[in-house]
Every structure is written in C-alpha cells, then in structure tokens.
XYZ file of C-alpha atoms in Angstrom:
580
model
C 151.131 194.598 166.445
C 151.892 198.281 166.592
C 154.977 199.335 168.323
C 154.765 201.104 171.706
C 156.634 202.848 173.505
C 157.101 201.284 177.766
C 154.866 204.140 178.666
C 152.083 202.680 176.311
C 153.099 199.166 177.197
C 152.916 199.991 181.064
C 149.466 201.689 180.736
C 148.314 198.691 179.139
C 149.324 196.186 181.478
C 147.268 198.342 184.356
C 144.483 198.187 182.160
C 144.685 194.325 181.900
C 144.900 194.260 185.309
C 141.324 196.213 185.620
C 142.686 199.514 186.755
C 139.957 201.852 185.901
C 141.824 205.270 187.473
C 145.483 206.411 187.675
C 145.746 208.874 190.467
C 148.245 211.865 190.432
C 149.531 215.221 189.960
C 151.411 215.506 186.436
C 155.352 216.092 186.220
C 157.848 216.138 183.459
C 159.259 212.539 184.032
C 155.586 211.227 184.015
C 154.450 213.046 181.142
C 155.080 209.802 178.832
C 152.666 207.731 180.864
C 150.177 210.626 181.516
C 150.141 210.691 177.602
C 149.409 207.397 177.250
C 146.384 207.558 179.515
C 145.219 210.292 177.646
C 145.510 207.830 174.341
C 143.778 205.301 176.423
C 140.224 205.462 176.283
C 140.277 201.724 178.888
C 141.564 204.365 181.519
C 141.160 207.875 183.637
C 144.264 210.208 184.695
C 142.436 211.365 187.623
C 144.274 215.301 188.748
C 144.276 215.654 192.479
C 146.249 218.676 194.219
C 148.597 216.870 195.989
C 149.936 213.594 195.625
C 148.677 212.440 199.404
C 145.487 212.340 198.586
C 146.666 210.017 195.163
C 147.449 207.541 197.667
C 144.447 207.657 200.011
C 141.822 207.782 196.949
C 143.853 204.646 195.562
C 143.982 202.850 198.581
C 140.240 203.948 199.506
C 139.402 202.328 195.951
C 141.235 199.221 196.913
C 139.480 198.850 200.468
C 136.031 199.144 198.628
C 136.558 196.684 196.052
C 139.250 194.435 196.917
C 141.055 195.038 193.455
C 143.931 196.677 192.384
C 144.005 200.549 192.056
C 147.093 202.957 191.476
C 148.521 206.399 191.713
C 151.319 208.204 190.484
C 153.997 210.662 191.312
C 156.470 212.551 190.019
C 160.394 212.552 190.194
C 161.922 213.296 193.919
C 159.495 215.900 195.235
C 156.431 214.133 194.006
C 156.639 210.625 194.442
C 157.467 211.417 198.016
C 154.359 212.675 198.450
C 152.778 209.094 197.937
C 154.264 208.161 200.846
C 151.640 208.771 203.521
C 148.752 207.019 201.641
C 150.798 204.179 200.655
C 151.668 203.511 204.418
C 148.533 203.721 204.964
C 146.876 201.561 202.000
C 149.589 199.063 202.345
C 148.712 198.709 206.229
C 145.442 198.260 205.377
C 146.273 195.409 203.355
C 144.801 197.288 199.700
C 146.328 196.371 196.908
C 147.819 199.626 195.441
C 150.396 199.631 192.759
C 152.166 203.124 193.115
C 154.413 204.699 190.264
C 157.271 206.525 191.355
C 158.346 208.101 188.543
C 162.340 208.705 188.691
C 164.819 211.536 186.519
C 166.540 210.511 183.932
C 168.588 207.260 184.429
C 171.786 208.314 183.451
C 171.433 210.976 185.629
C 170.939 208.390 188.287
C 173.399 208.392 191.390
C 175.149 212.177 190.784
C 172.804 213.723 193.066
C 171.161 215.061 190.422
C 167.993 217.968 190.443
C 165.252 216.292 192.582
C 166.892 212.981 192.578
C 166.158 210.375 195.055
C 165.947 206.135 195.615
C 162.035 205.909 195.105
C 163.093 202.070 194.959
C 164.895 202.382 198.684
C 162.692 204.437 200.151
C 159.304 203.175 199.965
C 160.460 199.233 200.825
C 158.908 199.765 204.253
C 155.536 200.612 203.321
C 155.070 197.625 200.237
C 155.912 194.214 199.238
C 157.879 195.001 196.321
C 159.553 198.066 194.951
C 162.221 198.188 192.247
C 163.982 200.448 189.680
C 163.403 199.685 185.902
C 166.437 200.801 184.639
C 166.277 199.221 181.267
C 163.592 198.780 178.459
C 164.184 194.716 178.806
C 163.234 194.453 182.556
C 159.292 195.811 180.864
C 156.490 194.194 181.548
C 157.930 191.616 184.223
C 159.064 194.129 186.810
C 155.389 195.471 186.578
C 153.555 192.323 186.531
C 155.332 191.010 189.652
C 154.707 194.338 191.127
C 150.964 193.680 190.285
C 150.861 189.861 191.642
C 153.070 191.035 194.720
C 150.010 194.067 195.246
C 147.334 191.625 195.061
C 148.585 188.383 195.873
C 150.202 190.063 199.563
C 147.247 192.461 199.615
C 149.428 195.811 200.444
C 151.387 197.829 198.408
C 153.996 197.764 194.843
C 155.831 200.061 194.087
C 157.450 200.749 190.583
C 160.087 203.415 189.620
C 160.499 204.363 186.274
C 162.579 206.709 185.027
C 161.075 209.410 182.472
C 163.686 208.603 179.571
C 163.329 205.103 179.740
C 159.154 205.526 179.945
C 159.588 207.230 176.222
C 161.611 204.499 174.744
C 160.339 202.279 172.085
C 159.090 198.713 174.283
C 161.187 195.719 173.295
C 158.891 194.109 170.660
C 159.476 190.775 171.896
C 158.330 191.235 175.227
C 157.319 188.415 177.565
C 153.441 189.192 178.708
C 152.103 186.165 180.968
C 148.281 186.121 182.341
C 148.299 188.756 185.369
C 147.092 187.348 189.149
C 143.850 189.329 189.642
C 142.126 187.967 192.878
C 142.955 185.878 196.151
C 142.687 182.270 196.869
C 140.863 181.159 199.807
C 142.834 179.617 201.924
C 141.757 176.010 204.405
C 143.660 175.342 207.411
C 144.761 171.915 207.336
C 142.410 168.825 209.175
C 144.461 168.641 211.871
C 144.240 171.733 213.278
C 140.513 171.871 212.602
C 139.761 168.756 214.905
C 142.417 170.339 217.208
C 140.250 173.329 217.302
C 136.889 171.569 217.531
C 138.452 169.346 220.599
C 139.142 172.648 222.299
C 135.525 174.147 221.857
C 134.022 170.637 222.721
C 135.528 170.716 226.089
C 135.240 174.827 227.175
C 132.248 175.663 228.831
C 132.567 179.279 227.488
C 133.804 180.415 224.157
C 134.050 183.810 222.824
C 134.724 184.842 219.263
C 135.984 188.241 218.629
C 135.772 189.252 215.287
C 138.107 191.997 212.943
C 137.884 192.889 209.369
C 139.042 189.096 208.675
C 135.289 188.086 208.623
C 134.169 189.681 205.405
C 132.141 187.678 203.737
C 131.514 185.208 206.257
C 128.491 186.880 208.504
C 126.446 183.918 208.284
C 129.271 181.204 209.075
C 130.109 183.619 212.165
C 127.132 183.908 213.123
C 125.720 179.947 212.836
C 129.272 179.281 214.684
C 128.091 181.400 217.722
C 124.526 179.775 217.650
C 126.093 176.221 217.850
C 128.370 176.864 220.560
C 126.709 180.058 222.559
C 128.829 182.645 221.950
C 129.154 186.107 222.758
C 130.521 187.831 219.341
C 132.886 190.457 220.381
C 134.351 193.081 217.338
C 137.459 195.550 216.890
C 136.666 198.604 215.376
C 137.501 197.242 211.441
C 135.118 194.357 212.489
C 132.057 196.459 212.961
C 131.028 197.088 209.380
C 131.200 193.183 208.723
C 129.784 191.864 212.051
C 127.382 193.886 214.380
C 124.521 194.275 211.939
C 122.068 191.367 212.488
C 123.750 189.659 214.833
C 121.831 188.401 217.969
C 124.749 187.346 220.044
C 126.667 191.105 220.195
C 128.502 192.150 223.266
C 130.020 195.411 221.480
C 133.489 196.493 220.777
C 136.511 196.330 222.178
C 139.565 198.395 222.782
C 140.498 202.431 223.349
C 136.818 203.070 221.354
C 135.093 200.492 222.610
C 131.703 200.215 224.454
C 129.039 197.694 226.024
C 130.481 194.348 227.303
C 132.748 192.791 224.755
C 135.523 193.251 227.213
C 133.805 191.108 229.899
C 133.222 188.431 227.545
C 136.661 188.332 226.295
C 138.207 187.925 229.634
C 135.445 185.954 231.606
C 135.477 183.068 228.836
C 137.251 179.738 229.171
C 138.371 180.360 225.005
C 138.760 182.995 223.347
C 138.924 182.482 219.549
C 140.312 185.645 217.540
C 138.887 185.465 213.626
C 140.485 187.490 211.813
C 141.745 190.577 213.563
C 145.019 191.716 214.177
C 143.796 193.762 217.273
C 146.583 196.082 217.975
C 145.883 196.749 221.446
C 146.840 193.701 224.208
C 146.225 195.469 226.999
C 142.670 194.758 226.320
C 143.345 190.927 225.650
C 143.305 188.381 228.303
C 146.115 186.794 230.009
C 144.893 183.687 231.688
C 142.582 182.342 228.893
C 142.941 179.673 226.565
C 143.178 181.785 223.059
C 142.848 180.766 219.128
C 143.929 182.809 216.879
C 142.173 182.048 213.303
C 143.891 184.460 210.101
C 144.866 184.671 206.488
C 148.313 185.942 207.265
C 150.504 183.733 208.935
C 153.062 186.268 209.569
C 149.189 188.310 212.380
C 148.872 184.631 213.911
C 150.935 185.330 217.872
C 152.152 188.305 216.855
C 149.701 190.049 219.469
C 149.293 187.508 222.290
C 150.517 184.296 223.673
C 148.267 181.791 221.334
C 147.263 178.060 222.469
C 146.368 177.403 219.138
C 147.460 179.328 215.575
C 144.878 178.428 212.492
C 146.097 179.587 209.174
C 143.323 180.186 206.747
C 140.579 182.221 206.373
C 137.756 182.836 208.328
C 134.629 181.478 206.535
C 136.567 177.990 205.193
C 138.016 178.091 208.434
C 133.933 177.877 210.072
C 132.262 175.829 206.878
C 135.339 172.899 208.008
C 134.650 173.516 211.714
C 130.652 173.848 212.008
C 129.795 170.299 211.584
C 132.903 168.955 213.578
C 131.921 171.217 217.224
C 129.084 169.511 219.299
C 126.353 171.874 219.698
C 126.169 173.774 223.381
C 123.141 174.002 225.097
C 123.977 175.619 228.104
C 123.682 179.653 227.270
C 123.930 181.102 230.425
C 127.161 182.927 229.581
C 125.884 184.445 226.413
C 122.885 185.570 228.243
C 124.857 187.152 231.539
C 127.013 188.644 228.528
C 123.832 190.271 226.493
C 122.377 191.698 229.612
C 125.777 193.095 230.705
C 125.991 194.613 227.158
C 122.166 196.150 227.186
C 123.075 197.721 230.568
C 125.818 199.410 229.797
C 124.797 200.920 226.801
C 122.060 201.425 229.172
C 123.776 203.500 231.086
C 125.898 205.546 228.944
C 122.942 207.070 226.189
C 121.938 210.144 228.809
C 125.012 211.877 228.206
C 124.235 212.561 224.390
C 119.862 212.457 225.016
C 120.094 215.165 227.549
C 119.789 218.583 226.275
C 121.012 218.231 223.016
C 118.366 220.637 221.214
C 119.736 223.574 223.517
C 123.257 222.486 223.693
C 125.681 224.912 222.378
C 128.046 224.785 221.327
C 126.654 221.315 219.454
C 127.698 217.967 220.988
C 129.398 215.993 218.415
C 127.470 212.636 219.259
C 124.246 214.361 218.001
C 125.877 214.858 215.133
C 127.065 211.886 214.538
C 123.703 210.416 215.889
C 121.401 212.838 213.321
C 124.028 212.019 210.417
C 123.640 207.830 211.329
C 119.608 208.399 210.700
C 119.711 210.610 207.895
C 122.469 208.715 205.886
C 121.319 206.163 202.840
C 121.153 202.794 203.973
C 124.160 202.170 201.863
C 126.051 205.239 202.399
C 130.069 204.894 202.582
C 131.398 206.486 205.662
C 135.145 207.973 205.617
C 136.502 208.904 209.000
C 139.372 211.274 210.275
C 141.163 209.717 212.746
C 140.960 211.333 216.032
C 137.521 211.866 217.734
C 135.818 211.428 214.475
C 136.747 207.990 215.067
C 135.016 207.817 218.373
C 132.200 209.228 216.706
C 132.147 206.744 214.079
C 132.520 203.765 216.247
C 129.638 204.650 218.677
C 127.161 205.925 216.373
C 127.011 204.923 212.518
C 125.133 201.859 212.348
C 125.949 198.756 210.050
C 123.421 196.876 208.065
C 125.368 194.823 205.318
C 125.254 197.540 203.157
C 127.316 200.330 204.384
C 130.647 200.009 204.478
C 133.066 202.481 206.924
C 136.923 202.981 205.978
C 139.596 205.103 207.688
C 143.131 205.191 208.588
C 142.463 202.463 211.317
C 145.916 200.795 211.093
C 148.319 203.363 210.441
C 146.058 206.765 212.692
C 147.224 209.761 209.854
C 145.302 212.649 209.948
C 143.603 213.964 206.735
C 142.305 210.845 205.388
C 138.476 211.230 205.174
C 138.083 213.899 202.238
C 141.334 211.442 200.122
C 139.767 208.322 200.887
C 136.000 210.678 199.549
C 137.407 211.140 196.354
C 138.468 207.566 195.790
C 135.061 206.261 196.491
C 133.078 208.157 195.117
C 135.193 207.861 191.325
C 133.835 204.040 192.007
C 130.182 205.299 192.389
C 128.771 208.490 191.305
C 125.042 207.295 192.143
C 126.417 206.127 195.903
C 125.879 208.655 198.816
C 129.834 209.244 200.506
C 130.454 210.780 203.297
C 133.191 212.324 204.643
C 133.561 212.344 208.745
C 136.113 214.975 208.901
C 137.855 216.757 211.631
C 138.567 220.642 211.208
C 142.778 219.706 211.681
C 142.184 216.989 209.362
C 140.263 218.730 206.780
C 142.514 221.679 206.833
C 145.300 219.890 206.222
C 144.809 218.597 202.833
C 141.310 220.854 202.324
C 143.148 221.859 199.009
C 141.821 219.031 197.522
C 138.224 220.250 198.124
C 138.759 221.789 194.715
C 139.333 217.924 193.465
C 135.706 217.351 194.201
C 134.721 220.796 192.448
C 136.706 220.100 189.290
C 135.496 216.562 188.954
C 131.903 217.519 190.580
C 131.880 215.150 192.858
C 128.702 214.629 194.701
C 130.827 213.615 198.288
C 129.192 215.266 201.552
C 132.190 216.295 203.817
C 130.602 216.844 206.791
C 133.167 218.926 209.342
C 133.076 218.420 212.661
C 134.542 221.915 213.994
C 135.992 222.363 217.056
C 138.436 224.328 216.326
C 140.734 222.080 218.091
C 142.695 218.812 217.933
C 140.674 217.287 220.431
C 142.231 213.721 220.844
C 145.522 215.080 221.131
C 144.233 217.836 223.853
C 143.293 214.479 225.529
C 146.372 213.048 225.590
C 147.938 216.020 227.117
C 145.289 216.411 229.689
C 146.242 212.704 230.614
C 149.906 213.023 230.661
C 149.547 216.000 233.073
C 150.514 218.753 230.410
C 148.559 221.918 229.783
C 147.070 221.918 226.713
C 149.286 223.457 224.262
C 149.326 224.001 220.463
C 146.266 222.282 219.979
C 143.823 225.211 218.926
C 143.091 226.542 215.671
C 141.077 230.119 214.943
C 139.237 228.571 211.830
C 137.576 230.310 209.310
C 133.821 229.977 208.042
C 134.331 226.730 206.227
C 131.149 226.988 204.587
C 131.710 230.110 203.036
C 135.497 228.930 201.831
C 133.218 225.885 200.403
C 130.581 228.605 198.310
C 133.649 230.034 197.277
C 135.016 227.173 195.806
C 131.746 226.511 193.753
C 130.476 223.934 196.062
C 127.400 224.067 198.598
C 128.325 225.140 202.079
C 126.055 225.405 205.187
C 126.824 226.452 208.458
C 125.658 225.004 211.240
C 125.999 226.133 215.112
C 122.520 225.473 216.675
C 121.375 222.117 217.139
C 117.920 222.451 215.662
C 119.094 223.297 212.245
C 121.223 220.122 211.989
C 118.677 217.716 210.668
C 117.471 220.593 207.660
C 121.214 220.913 206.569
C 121.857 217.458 206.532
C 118.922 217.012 204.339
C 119.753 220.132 202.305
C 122.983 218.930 201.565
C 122.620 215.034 200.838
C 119.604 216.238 198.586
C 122.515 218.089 196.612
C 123.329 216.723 193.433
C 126.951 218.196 193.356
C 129.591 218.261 196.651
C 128.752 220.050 199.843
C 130.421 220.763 203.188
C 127.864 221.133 206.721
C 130.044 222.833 208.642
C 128.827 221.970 212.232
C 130.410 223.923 215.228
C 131.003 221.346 218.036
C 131.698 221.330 221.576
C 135.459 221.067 221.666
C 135.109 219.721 225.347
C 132.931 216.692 224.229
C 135.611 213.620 224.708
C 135.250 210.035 224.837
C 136.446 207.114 227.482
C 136.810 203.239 226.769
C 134.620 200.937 229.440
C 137.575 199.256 230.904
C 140.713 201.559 231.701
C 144.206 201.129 233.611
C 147.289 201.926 233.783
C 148.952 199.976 230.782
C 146.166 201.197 228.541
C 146.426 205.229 229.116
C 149.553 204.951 227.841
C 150.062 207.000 224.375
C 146.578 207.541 224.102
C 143.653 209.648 224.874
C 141.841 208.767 228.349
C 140.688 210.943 230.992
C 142.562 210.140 233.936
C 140.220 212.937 235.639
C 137.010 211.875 234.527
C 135.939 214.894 233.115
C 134.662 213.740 229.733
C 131.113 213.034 228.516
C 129.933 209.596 228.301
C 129.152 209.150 225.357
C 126.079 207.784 223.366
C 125.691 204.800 221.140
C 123.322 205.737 218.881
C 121.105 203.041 217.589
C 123.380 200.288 219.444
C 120.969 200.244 222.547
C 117.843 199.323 220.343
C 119.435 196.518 218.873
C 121.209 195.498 222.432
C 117.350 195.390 223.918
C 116.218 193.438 220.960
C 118.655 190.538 221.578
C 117.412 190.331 225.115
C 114.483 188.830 223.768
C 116.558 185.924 222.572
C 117.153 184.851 226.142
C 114.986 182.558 227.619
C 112.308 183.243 230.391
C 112.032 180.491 233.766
C-alpha cells in the first residue's frame, strides 16, 4: 500500500463512511485535507461563502438521508463559524461529522494567531469532540467520531491541527469496519403488555405523533383504526403523518390548528410516539400519558409519564397491534373529526377573502399558490419565524415531500443553507427555499453558492420588510415595536445581478405566472413576493403560560389564518363517520 499522509488517510475514512460532499470555506491549516479531496475523485470539496451555511447544507444532507455528511472549517475564526449549523444539525439529531481544523500543535496553548479549543468549545452542540494531537491517535479518533455521529444521531466533532494533517500516516494503522446505519430498537415484553393493558381498559386514546414515526405511517395508522384514535402531530410530525390519514385532528402547539388540542386533553390516554414536543403548556395534566421513543434520555423529560416505552415507533406498534383488543365504540374519534373540520372551517375566510386585490400580498396566498404549484415531491426549507407558520398551515404532505427547518434549535437563516445541501443530493429534485427577507439577508451571500455551482434551488422570499414574529412578540409583551424593520432592496434585481433569475412580485395576480416562470427555470431563481407585514398568525388554544416568550396576539389583531388544502382533506374524513 502507498503511503499517505493523515490528510489522505482522513479523507479516506469519510469516503468509507459514504460521505459524498465535504462542506467548507478553504484555510491554510485545512489546505492538506482540501488537497486530498481534490486527489479524491470518491469525493466533492463543496466552496460555500461562509462556514454557517457548511453546517446547515451538512446537516440538511443528513436530515434528508439519514447518513452521515460533513463540513469543514478553518483554524479559530473559521471553525467557529460551524457553530450555528452544528447546534442546529446536532439538535436535529443528523449525523454530521464537523472538522475543526486547529494551528499548528506546537503552537497549541501560547495564545497563538487565531488560536482557540475547537475540542472545548463545540462539546455542547455534539456527542464527541476531541483534539488529534498526534499521528498515532489516526484513524480511531475519527472512526469513533463517525460511530458517535451516527450511532447518537447528532453531531462529531474532530480537530486537527494543520501540521499534523501533512504528516506521513503511521503505516500500521488500526482501520476496523465503520458503523454506518441504526439498529431498530424493541421495547421489552413487559412493557408492551403493560401498554396494551392500559389501551384495553381507556375508553379514549389519543396518539400524537412527532418526527419519531418515520417510516411507520401504516403501523400508526392500523394502530388508530384498531383502537379509534384521533392522530394528533407536532410540527416535525407533519411530513410523516397527516398525508393519508383518515383519523387527523391537526397540529398542536404555538403553530398549531384544527382540534388536535381537544383530543389531547379530552382523552382518557394519551400516547406520545415519538416526539419530543417542546412545548407542555399544550400537554395535559390530568391524563393518563405514554410516552413511546428511541432516546431514552426524550422519555419524561417533557411531562409527568404513567408509562416510558423505549424503542422505536414502528417495532414498538408491529409488537403492540395484535396484543390491544380492537375498539368499537368511535364516538370520540368522530366528535374529534367534526371538531377538526369545523375549525378549519372557520378559519379559511381570512386568507379566501380578497386575496386577488389584496395589497400588499397576504403571505398565506403565497404560501397557498406555492403548496399547488410545487412538484409533488418538492423539498420544502423553511426560515424560522412566520415562514414557519406559513409552512405549517399550508404545504401539504403526501409521502413524498419532505419539509426541514431549524425546528429544534429556531436560528434564523436556515432555508437558503439547508437549499444548498439538498439540492447537492438531487439536481433533478425541485427545492424550495421558504425564506424570510431577515433570514435571507443574513446569510444571502451564499446566493452566489447556488450561482457558482448552478444550482437549480427556487428561494422564494417572503418580503416584508420586517421581522414579523419578533414584532409579535413585542406587541405581546406591551413594547412598541422597535428595531424590527428593514428598508430592503429589490431582491430580484440583486438576484439578475448575481447571474440568477429574479422576479418581482407585488400584485397578487402575477403570483401564480412567476411561480411557474421560475420552477420552469432550469438554473436558480428568487420570486421576490412583497407581503403584508401585518399578516400574523395565532395558535387555537392560548393562555397565559403559553404567551410567554413567544409570538401571540394578546389583542387579537392578527389574521386568522388559512389552511390551505387541510380543510379538503378534514371534510373527506367526515365521510368515514357513520350515519344513524
């Protein structure tokens, strides 16, 4: 075997590990490994404009496909720039293994030019994260970074300092077979009878569903036949559970809509499969609740449980299924479904009326038009503020799109990142960026990332000129608005100048001709759609406890709020109840 050098041993190992894309901005102390990738035909250096958006795109990768993906920084300055993404890959549980590449190591610990603890400082936001400071610790450091990554699902972080990435590799190295995908994971018999006992004797159940049911639609949904339940869903649960599903009640929470908040807290059980649901205030206090996850370390952690189930969701349901007696009374699931259809109901005037004369343009038609026009397996990546909202309310799942955004960790400026990352998996896929005007602006430098790579994303900027959820939370604090306004530019025009496609968009009736225009596009585009910057959004159940640190109109003085294509599919199930 020809000798390497660790850089070319490192590179390697990510290749064996089927990482297709290093994402980064180059750097003196990772010029070794950038050389190797360049020597590597088995893998892309991938040049973004700041290292942020490294992290998003890796973590975006890792969402998508449930493998491992990576980015890079340089020394001090540049590996700190990871750190955003990585909080927010690693609390979206995608396995990212993140390079911090460190000055030279005998430099180490004289505060030397740009030094820092890369090692130290990134040990909130991963699983593992350690220093190679000698050619011997290469390749075990990395591989338990990689089995850490994927094995933990969340984030490994490597430092490795620039003189030691140039040395020759030991040539006895120890290389072992590299962890590549999860186990699935069976609760134990005993609390699957103790779980079925539970069911057997509630009158009514109700499951409430987070991102911890991929994969296992049809177990969730043969579950709620046999024991008529109304399926309930957190925002990450959408993509995985609404679509197809005749028992929905909605979602949940400071976005939510229809009647899944009912249903949660007029049930006897309420059985939580796989969600770590954030927000208790929206939980009951008085039911009996199962909690049903992966992750041992989510199972009480947001409510007082009567029953903790450690294993995944579908081998949780296959053991479960045949041990439940079937329920025939579904007069709860029925008051449930009509509860959901009226309030959705009730709620779709505020977006229906006047829309084609509106100016400026309420964001729900956008989000409505975008929702029709979009391929049936589009990916959707949302900003986090009222593009959120948006998102939630309107885009409709089918099985085949997927929707990702910064849904755990709330950073602004993660649509066009997570865009990039995406789209490197799929050229022939439609993506979509949701983005904000703050949001975009903030990292739009890396616009020219999806020039330089031609990129065929669709960033489609919802412009304000405001940052309207945190306008909201001023407004109910009591506080004047204040700092929350930008004077924007023509984004369209920035975009044609860039050597993309840009439209402008501020009447309603040209929306649906520049959506077209620009998904028909081979190369990226940005719609930039001018938007009513006093269109806002309310949850269906609000006190106290729940305005706190977040956006709700205490006076009332927001818009509804549509839900899209929801209220078709709410009348549909209707038909599923029985007439006397």
């Amino acid at each position: 075997m020809a000798k390497q050098t660790v850089a070319e041993q490192f590179v390697d190992i990510l290749v064996r590990a089927g990482v297709k894309r290093l994402y980064g901005v180059v750097g003196d102390s990772l010029n070794p490994v950038v050389d190797a990738i360049r020597r590597n035909s088995a893998i892309d250096w991938i040049q973004v404009r700041h290292e942020e958006v490294a992290a998003f795109a890796a973590g975006a990768e890792a969402q998508l496909t449930g493998s491992l993906a990576a980015c890079a920084g340089s020394c001090g300055p540049g590996n700190l720039h990871l750190i955003n993404g990585l909080y927010d890959a690693h609390r979206s549980m995608a396995p990212v293994l993140a390079l911090a590449s460190q000055i030279p190591s005998s430099e180490i610990g004289t505060n030397f030019f740009q030094e820092t603890h890369p090692d130290r400082l990134f040990a909130e936001c991963s699983h593992y994260s350690e220093l190679i400071s000698s050619t011997k610790q290469m390749p075990r450091v990395l591989q338990t970074a990689i089995q850490h990554a994927i094995g933990q699902s969340g984030v490994a972080v490597v430092s490795l300092p620039g003189d030691i990435a140039a040395e020759q590799a030991p040539e006895r190295a120890i290389e072992h077979a590299l962890v590549t995908s999860r186990p699935s994971v069976r609760p134990g018999d005993a609390e699957i009878e103790k779980l079925a006992r539970m069911i057997d004797e509630a009158d009514k159940v109700t499951l409430f569903c987070g991102s911890g049911t991929a994969g296992a639609h049809a177990e969730v949904m043969e579950f709620a036949e046999r024991v008529k339940s109304p399926v309930g869903h957190a925002l990450r649960g959408k993509e995985w559970i609404q679509y197809d599903n005749p028992y929905d009640v909605g979602m949940s929470g400071l976005l939510g809509y229809g009647a899944a908040y009912e249903a949660t807290h007029e049930c006897d059980l309420l059985i939580l499969l796989g969600t770590d649901f954030p927000y208790n205030a929206f939980l009951p206090d008085n039911n009996k609740i199962v909690q049903v996850d992966v992750r041992p370390e989510h199972l009480g952690r947001r409510t007082k449980l009567d029953l903790a189930v450690w294993g995944d969701v579908r081998e949780t349901l296959r053991g479960l299924i045949p041990k439940v007696r079937p329920k025939q009374n579904r007069k709860f699931l029925d008051r449930m479904l009509k509860k959901h259809a009226d309030a959705l109901e009730g709620v779709v005037k505020a977006y229906t009326r006047n829309v084609e004369k509106h100016v400026p343009i309420h964001p729900e038609f956008v989000a409505s038009l975008l929702d029709e026009e979009a391929a049936d397996d589009a990916i959707f990546t949302v900003d986090t503020g009222m593009c959120n909202v948006w998102a939630a309310r309107y885009l409709t799942p089918n099985g085949r799109r997927r929707v990702i955004g910064s849904f755990s960790h709330g950073s602004m400026a993660n649509a066009l990142p997570q865009a990039i990352g995406a789209q490197f998996l799929d050229r022939g896929r439609q993506v979509v960026s949701m983005s904000g005007d703050g949001g975009f602006s903030m990292l739009m430098g890396d616009f020219l990332t999806l020039v330089q790579y031609d990129l065929p994303v669709k960033v489609v900027l919802f412009n304000n000129s405001s940052l309207g959820m945190v306008e909201l939370e001023m407004l109910v604090s009591g506080l004047p608005s204040y700092g929350t306004t930008y004077r924007n530019p023509d984004f369209a025009a920035i975009a044609r100048a860039a050597g993309a496609h840009g439209i402008r968009v501020e009447k309603p009736k040209q929306l649906r001709g520049a959506l077209r225009e620009a998904f028909k596009h081979k190369g990226p585009a940005l719609v930039d759609v001018v938007t009513d910057p006093n269109a806002l959004s309310i949850p269906p159940k609000i006190s106290a406890e729940m305005v706190s640190g977040f956006a709700l109109s205490a006076g009332k003085i927001v818009l509804d709020g549509g839900v899209g294509r929801m209220l078709q599919m709410a009348r549909s199930n209707l038909r599923h109840i029985p007439r006397v």
